[in-house]
Every structure is written in C-alpha cells, then in structure tokens.
PDB file of C-alpha atoms in Angstrom:
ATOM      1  CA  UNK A  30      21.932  92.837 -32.859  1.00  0.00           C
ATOM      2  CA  UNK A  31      18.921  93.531 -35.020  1.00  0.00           C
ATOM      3  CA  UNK A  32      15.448  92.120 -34.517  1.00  0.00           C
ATOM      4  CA  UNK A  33      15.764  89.461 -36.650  1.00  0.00           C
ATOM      5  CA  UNK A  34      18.655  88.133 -35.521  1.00  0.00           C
ATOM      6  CA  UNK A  35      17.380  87.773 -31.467  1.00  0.00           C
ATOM      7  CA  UNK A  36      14.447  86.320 -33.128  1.00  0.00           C
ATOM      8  CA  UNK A  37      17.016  83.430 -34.574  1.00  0.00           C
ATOM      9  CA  UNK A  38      18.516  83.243 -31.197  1.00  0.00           C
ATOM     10  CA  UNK A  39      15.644  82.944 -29.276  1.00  0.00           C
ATOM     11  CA  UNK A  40      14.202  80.249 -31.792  1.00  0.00           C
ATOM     12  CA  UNK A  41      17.289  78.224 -31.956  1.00  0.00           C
ATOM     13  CA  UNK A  42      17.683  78.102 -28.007  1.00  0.00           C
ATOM     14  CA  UNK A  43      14.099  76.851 -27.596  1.00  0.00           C
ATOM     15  CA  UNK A  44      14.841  73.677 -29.941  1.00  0.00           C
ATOM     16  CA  UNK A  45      17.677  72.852 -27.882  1.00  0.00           C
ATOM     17  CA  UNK A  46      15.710  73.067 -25.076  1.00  0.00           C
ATOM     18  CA  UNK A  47      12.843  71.040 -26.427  1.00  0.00           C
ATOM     19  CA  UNK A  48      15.842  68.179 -28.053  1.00  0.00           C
ATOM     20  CA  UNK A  49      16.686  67.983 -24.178  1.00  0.00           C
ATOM     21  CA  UNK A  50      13.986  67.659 -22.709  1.00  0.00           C
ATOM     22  CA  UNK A  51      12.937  64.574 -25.506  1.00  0.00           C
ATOM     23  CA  UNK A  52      16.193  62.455 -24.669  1.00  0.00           C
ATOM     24  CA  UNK A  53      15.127  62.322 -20.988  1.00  0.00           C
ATOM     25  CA  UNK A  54      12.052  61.444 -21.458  1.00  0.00           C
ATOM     26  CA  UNK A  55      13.254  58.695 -23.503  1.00  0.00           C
ATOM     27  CA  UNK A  56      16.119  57.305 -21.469  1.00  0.00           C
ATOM     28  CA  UNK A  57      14.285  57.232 -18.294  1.00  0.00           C
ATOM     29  CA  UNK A  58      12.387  54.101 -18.844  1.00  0.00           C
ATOM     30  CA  UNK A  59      15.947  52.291 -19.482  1.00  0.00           C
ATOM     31  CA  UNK A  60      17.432  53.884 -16.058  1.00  0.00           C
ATOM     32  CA  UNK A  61      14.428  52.484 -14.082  1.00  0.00           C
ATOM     33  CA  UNK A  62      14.900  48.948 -15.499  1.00  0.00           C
ATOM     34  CA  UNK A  63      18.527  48.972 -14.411  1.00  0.00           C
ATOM     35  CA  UNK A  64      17.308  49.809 -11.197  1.00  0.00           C
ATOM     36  CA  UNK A  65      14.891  47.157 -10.800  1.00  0.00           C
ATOM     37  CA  UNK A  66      16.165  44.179  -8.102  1.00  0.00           C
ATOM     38  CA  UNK A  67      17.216  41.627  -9.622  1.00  0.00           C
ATOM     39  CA  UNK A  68      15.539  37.943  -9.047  1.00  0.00           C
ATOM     40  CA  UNK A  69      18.004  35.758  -6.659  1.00  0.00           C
ATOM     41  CA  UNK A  70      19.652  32.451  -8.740  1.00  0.00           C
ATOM     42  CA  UNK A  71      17.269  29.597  -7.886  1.00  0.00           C
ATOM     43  CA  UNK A  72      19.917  27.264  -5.718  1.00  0.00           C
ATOM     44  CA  UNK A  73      19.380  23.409  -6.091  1.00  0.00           C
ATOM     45  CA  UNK A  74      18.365  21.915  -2.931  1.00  0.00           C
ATOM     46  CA  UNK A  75      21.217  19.475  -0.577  1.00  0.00           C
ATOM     47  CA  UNK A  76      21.003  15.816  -1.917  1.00  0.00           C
ATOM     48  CA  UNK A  77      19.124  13.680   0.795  1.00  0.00           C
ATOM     49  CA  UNK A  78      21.938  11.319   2.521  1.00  0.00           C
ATOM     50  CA  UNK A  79      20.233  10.309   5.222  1.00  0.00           C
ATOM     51  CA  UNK A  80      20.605   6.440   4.631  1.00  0.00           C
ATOM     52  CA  UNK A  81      16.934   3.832   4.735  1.00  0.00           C
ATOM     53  CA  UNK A  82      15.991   2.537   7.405  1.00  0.00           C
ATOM     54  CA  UNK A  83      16.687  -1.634   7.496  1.00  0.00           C
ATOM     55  CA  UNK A  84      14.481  -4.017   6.901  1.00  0.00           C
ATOM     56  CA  UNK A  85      12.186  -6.156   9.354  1.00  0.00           C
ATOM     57  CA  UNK A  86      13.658  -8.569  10.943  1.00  0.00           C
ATOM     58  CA  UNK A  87      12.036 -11.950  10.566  1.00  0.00           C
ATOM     59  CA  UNK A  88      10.482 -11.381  14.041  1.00  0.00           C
ATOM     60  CA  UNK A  89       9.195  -7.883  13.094  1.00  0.00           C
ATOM     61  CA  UNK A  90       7.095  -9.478  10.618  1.00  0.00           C
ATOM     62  CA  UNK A  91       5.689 -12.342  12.381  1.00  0.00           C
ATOM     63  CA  UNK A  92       2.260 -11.640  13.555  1.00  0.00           C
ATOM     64  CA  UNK A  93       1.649 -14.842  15.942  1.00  0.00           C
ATOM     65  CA  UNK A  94       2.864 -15.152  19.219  1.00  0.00           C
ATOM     66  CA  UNK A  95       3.118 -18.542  21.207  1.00  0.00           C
ATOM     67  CA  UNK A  96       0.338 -19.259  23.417  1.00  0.00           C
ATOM     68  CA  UNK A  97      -2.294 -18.012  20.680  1.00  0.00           C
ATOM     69  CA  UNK A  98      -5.126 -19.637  18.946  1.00  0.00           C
ATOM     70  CA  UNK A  99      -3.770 -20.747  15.650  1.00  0.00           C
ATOM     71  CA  UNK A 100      -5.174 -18.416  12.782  1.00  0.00           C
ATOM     72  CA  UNK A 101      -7.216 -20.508  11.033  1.00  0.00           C
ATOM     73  CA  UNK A 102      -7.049 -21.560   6.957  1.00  0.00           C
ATOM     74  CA  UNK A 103      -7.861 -23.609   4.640  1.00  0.00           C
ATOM     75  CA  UNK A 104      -5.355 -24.462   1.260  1.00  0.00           C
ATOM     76  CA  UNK A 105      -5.807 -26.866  -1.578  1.00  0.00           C
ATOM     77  CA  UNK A 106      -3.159 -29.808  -1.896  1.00  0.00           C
ATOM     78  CA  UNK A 107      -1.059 -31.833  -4.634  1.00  0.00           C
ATOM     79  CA  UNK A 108      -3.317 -34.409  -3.843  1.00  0.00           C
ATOM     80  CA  UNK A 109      -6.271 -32.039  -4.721  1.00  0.00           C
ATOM     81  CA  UNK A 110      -8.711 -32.372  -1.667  1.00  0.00           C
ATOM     82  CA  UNK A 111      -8.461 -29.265   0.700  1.00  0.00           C
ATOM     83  CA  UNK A 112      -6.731 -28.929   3.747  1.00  0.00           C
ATOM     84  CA  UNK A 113      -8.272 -27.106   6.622  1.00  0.00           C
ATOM     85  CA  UNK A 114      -6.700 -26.357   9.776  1.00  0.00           C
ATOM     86  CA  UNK A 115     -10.098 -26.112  11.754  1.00  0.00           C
ATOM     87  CA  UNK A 116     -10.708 -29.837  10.738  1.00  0.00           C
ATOM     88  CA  UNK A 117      -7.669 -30.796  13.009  1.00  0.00           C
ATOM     89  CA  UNK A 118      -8.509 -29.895  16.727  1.00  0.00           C
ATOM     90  CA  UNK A 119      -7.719 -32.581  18.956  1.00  0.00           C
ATOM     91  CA  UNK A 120      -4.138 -33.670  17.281  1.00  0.00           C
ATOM     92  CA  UNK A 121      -1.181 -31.862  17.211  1.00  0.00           C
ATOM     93  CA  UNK A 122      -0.508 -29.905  13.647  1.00  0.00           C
ATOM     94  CA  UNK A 123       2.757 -28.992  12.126  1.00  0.00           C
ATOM     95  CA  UNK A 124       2.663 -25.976   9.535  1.00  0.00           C
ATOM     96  CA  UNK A 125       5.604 -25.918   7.596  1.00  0.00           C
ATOM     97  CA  UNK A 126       5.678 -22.168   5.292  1.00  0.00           C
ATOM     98  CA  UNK A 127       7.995 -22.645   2.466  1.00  0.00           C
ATOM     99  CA  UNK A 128       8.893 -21.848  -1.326  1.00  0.00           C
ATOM    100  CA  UNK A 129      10.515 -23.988  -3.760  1.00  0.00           C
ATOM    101  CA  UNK A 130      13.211 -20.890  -5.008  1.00  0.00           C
ATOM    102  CA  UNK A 131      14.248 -20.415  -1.155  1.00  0.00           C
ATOM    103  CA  UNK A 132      17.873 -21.871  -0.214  1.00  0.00           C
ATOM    104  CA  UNK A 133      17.127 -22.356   3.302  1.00  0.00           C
ATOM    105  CA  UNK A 134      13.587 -23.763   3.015  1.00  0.00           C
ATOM    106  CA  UNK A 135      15.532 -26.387   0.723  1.00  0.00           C
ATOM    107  CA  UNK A 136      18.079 -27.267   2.785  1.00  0.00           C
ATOM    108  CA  UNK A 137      15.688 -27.345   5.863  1.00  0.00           C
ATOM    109  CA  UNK A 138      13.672 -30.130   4.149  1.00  0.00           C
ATOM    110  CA  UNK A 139      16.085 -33.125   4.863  1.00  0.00           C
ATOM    111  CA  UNK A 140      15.528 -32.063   8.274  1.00  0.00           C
ATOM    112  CA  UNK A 141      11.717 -32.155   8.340  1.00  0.00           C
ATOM    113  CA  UNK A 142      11.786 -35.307   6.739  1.00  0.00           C
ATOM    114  CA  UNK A 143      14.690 -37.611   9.093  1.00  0.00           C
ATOM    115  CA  UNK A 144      14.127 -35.703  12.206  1.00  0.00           C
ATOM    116  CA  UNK A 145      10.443 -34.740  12.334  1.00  0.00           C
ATOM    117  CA  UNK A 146       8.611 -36.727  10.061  1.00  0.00           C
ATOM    118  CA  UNK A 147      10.352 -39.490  10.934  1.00  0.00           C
ATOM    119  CA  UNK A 148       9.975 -39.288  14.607  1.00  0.00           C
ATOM    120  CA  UNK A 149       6.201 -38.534  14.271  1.00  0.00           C
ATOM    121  CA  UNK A 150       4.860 -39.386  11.018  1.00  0.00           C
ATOM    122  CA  UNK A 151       3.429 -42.481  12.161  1.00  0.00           C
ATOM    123  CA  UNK A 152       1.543 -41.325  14.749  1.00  0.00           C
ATOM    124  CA  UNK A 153      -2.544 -41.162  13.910  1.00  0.00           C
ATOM    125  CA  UNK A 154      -2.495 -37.837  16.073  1.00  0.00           C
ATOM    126  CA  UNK A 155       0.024 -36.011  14.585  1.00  0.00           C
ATOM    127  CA  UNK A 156      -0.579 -34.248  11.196  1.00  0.00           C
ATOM    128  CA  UNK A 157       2.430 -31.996   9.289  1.00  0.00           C
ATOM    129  CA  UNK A 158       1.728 -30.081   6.329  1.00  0.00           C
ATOM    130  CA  UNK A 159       4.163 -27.585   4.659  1.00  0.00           C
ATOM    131  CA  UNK A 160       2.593 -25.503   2.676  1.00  0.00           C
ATOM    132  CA  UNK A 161       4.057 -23.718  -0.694  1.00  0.00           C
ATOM    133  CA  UNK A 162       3.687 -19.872  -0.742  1.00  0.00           C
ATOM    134  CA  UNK A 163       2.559 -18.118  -4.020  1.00  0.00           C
ATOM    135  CA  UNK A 164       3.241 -21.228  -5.871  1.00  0.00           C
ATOM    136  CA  UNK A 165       0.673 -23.852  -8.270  1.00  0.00           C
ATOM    137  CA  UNK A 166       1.378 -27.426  -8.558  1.00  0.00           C
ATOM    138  CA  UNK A 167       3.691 -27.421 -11.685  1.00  0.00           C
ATOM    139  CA  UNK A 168       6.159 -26.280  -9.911  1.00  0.00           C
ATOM    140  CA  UNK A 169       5.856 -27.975  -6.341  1.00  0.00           C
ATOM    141  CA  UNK A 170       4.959 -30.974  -7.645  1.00  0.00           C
ATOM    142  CA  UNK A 171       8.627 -31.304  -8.813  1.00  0.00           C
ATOM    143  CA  UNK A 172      10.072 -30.182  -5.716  1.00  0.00           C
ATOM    144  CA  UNK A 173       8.295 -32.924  -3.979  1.00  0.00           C
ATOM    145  CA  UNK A 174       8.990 -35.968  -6.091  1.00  0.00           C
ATOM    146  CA  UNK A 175      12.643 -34.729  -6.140  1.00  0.00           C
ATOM    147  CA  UNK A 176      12.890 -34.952  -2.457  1.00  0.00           C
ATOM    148  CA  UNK A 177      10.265 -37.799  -1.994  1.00  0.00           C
ATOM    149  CA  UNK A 178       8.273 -35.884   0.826  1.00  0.00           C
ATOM    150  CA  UNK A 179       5.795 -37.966   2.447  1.00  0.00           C
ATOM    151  CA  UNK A 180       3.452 -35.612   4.133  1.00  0.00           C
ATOM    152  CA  UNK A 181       0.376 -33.442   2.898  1.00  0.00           C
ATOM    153  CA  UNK A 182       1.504 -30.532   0.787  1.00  0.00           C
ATOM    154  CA  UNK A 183      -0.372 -27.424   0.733  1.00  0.00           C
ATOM    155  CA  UNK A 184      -0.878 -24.348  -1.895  1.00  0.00           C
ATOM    156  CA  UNK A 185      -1.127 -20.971  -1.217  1.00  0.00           C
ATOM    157  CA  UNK A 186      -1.041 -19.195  -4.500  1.00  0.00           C
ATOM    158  CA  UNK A 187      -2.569 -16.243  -3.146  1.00  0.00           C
ATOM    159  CA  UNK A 188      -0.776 -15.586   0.213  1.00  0.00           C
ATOM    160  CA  UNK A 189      -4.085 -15.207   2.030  1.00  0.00           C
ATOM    161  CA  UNK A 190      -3.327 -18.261   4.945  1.00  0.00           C
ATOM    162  CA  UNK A 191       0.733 -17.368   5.028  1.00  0.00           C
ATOM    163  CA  UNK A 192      -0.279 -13.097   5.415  1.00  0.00           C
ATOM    164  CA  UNK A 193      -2.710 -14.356   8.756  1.00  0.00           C
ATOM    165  CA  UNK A 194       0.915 -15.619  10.336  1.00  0.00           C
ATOM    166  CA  UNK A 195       3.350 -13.449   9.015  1.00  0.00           C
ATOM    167  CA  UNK A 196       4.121 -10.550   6.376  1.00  0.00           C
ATOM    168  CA  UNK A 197       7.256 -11.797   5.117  1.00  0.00           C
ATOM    169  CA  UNK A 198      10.152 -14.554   5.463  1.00  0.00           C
ATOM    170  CA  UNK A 199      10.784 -18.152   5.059  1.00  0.00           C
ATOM    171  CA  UNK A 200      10.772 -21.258   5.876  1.00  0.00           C
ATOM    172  CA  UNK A 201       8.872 -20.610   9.209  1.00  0.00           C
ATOM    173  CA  UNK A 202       7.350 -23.742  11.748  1.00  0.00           C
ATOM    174  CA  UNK A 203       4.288 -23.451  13.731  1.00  0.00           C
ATOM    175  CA  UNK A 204       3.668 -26.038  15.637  1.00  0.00           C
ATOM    176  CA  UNK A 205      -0.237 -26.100  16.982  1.00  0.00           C
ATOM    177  CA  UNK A 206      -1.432 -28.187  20.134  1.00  0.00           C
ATOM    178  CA  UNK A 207      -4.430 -29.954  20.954  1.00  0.00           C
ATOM    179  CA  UNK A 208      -6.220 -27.607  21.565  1.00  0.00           C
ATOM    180  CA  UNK A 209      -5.407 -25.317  18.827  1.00  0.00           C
ATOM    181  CA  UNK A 210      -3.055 -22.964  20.340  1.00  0.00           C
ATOM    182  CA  UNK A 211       0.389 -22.313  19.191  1.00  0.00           C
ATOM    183  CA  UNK A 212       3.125 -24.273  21.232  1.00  0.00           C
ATOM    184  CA  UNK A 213       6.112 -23.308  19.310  1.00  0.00           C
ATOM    185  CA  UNK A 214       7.073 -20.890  16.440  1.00  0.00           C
ATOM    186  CA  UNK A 215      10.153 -20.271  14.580  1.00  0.00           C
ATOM    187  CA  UNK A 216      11.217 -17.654  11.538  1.00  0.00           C
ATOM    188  CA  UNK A 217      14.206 -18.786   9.131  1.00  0.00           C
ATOM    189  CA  UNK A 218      16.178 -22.107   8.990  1.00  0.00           C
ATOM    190  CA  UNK A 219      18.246 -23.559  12.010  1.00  0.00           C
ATOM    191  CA  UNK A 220      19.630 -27.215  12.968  1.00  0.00           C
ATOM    192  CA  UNK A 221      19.307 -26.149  16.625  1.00  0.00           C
ATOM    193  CA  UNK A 222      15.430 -25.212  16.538  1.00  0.00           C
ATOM    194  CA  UNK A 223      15.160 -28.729  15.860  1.00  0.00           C
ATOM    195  CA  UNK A 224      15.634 -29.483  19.543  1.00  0.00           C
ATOM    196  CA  UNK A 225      13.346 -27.328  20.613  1.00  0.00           C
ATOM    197  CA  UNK A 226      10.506 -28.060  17.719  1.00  0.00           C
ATOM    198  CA  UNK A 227      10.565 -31.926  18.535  1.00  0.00           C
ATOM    199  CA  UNK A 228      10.273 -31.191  22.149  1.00  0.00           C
ATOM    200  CA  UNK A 229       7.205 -28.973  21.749  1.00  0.00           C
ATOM    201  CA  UNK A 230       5.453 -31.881  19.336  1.00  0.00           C
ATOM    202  CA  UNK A 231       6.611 -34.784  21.648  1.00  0.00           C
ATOM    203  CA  UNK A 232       5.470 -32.965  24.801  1.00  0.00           C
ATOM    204  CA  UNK A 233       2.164 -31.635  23.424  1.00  0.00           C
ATOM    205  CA  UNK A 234       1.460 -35.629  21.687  1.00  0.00           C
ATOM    206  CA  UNK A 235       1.576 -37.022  25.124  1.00  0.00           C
ATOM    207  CA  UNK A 236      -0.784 -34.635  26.793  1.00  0.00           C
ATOM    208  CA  UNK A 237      -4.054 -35.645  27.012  1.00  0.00           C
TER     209      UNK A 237
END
C-alpha cells in the first residue's frame, strides 16, 4: 500500500472516530432525562363523611336557670311606652318570648290567654308580657288584633333582651317572683307545662 493511500486510511478512520464520538455527546442529554424519577400522580384526597354534629337542644341554648335573678331588660310596646323589667319588683312577672311566623308560639297563645291570663289577669300584682322577637309593630300589631290579646306586648327588634335568656328557640315562659328571681322556666310549646306554670304564678302571688 503506497503512502498515499495509508494516508487516506488513516484520515478516513479518524472522521469516523470523531462522527462517534459527536452522536454521544449528543444523545446523552436525552438518556439522562429518561432517567430522571418521575413526579408521583397527585391523588385526590377521601371525601369527608363524617356526618354534623346535631343541633342544640332547646335546653342547650337556654342560658337561665331557675332560682336566678331575672336578667334584666327593657323593650318598647304596641302601646309605645317602654316596658322595663326592673320597674316590676315586688309582683310576680310573666315573660312570654314569641314570633308571629312560629307554629307553636301560635298555637300556644289560646293557652296564655284562657288559662293564664284568665286566671291572673285581674290581679293588680301580677303583670304578663310576651314579647315579639326580631319583629316591629306592622307585623305584631296584626297578630294581636287577630287574636284579641289583652296583655302588654313587647318588641325586641334587635334580640338584645331575648339573647340575655337564651340563644335560640321559641315560644319560651319565664315566670319571675317577687323578688325577682326566676320561679319557673320552660323552652318550646306544651299543654302539660301549663300545670306546672300556673302553679309557680299562683304559689309565688300568695307569698308575701
């Protein structure tokens, strides 16, 4: 093989050499992304079926006890002078809590009005007021004519005298003594509270 020809050889090996070398260089950037970890699938989290917790019962949310002094408030009335409970000491004070959309408030009322009011109204030291919660005169007012209610109703648009007793629920009775403690309390509407309510009034009337 002459001179030349070795030269060739030797030239034409070294480019293959060099082509070689040139694809690795450039295919090793694409064999280190396939080895690169993959990020895991984001997985959506269990729904929550743990079911809520029930409501307060009436007597959860009653914040008097019997035996108490009566929180004290003061409310406008229909007949526009105000009504303050402080004013009262010495005679026995009904506080009816009520609302002119509530069922059993409404069907209590007959009730207030042949059993209680009835019984007591005519006594000088007996006072009952039931008082309207979160509601203005236009629409008690009709409420009251309807039924023909007799005794002092009370307005407490803003909650502030019904949130000292309790923080939810109606019709509720507090029935306040002489001396301005609470002598009987009740949450919701039944006939057989009656009973007891009329017996707390009667008894705490005829102590002196």
């Amino acid at each position: 093989m002459t001179r030349r020809a070795l030269t060739l050889t030797t030239l034409l090996l070294l480019a293959v050499a060099a082509t070689g070398c040139a694809c690795a260089c450039r295919q090793a950037p694409v064999a280190e992304a396939a080895a690169a970890p993959v990020a895991p699938a984001q997985v959506a989290a269990p729904a929550d079926t743990t079911p809520p917790p029930p409501p307060p019962s009436p007597e959860e949310t009653t914040l008097t006890v019997v035996g108490q002094s009566a929180p004290p408030f003061t409310v406008a009335t229909l007949g526009g002078e105000p009504f303050s409970l402080a004013a009262h000491k010495g005679k026995v004070v009904l506080v009816n809590w009520f609302a002119t959309w509530c069922g059993p408030c409404k069907a209590e009322m007959p009730h207030l009005k042949d059993r209680v009011w009835a019984a007591f109204g005519g006594n000088p030291d007996f006072v009952m007021i039931s008082v309207a919660r979160e509601e203005d005169a236009a629409k008690v007012a009709p409420f009251v004519a309807e039924r023909a209610l007799p005794w002092l109703i009370g307005l407490d648009t803003d909650r502030s005298a019904y949130a000292r007793y309790a923080e939810a629920y109606i019709p509720r009775n507090h029935v306040i003594g002489r001396d301005g403690t609470i002598i009987f309390q009740s949450e919701g509407f039944e006939e057989s509270e009656f009973a007891a309510m009329i017996t707390a009034i009667a008894g705490a009337l005829a102590a002196r």
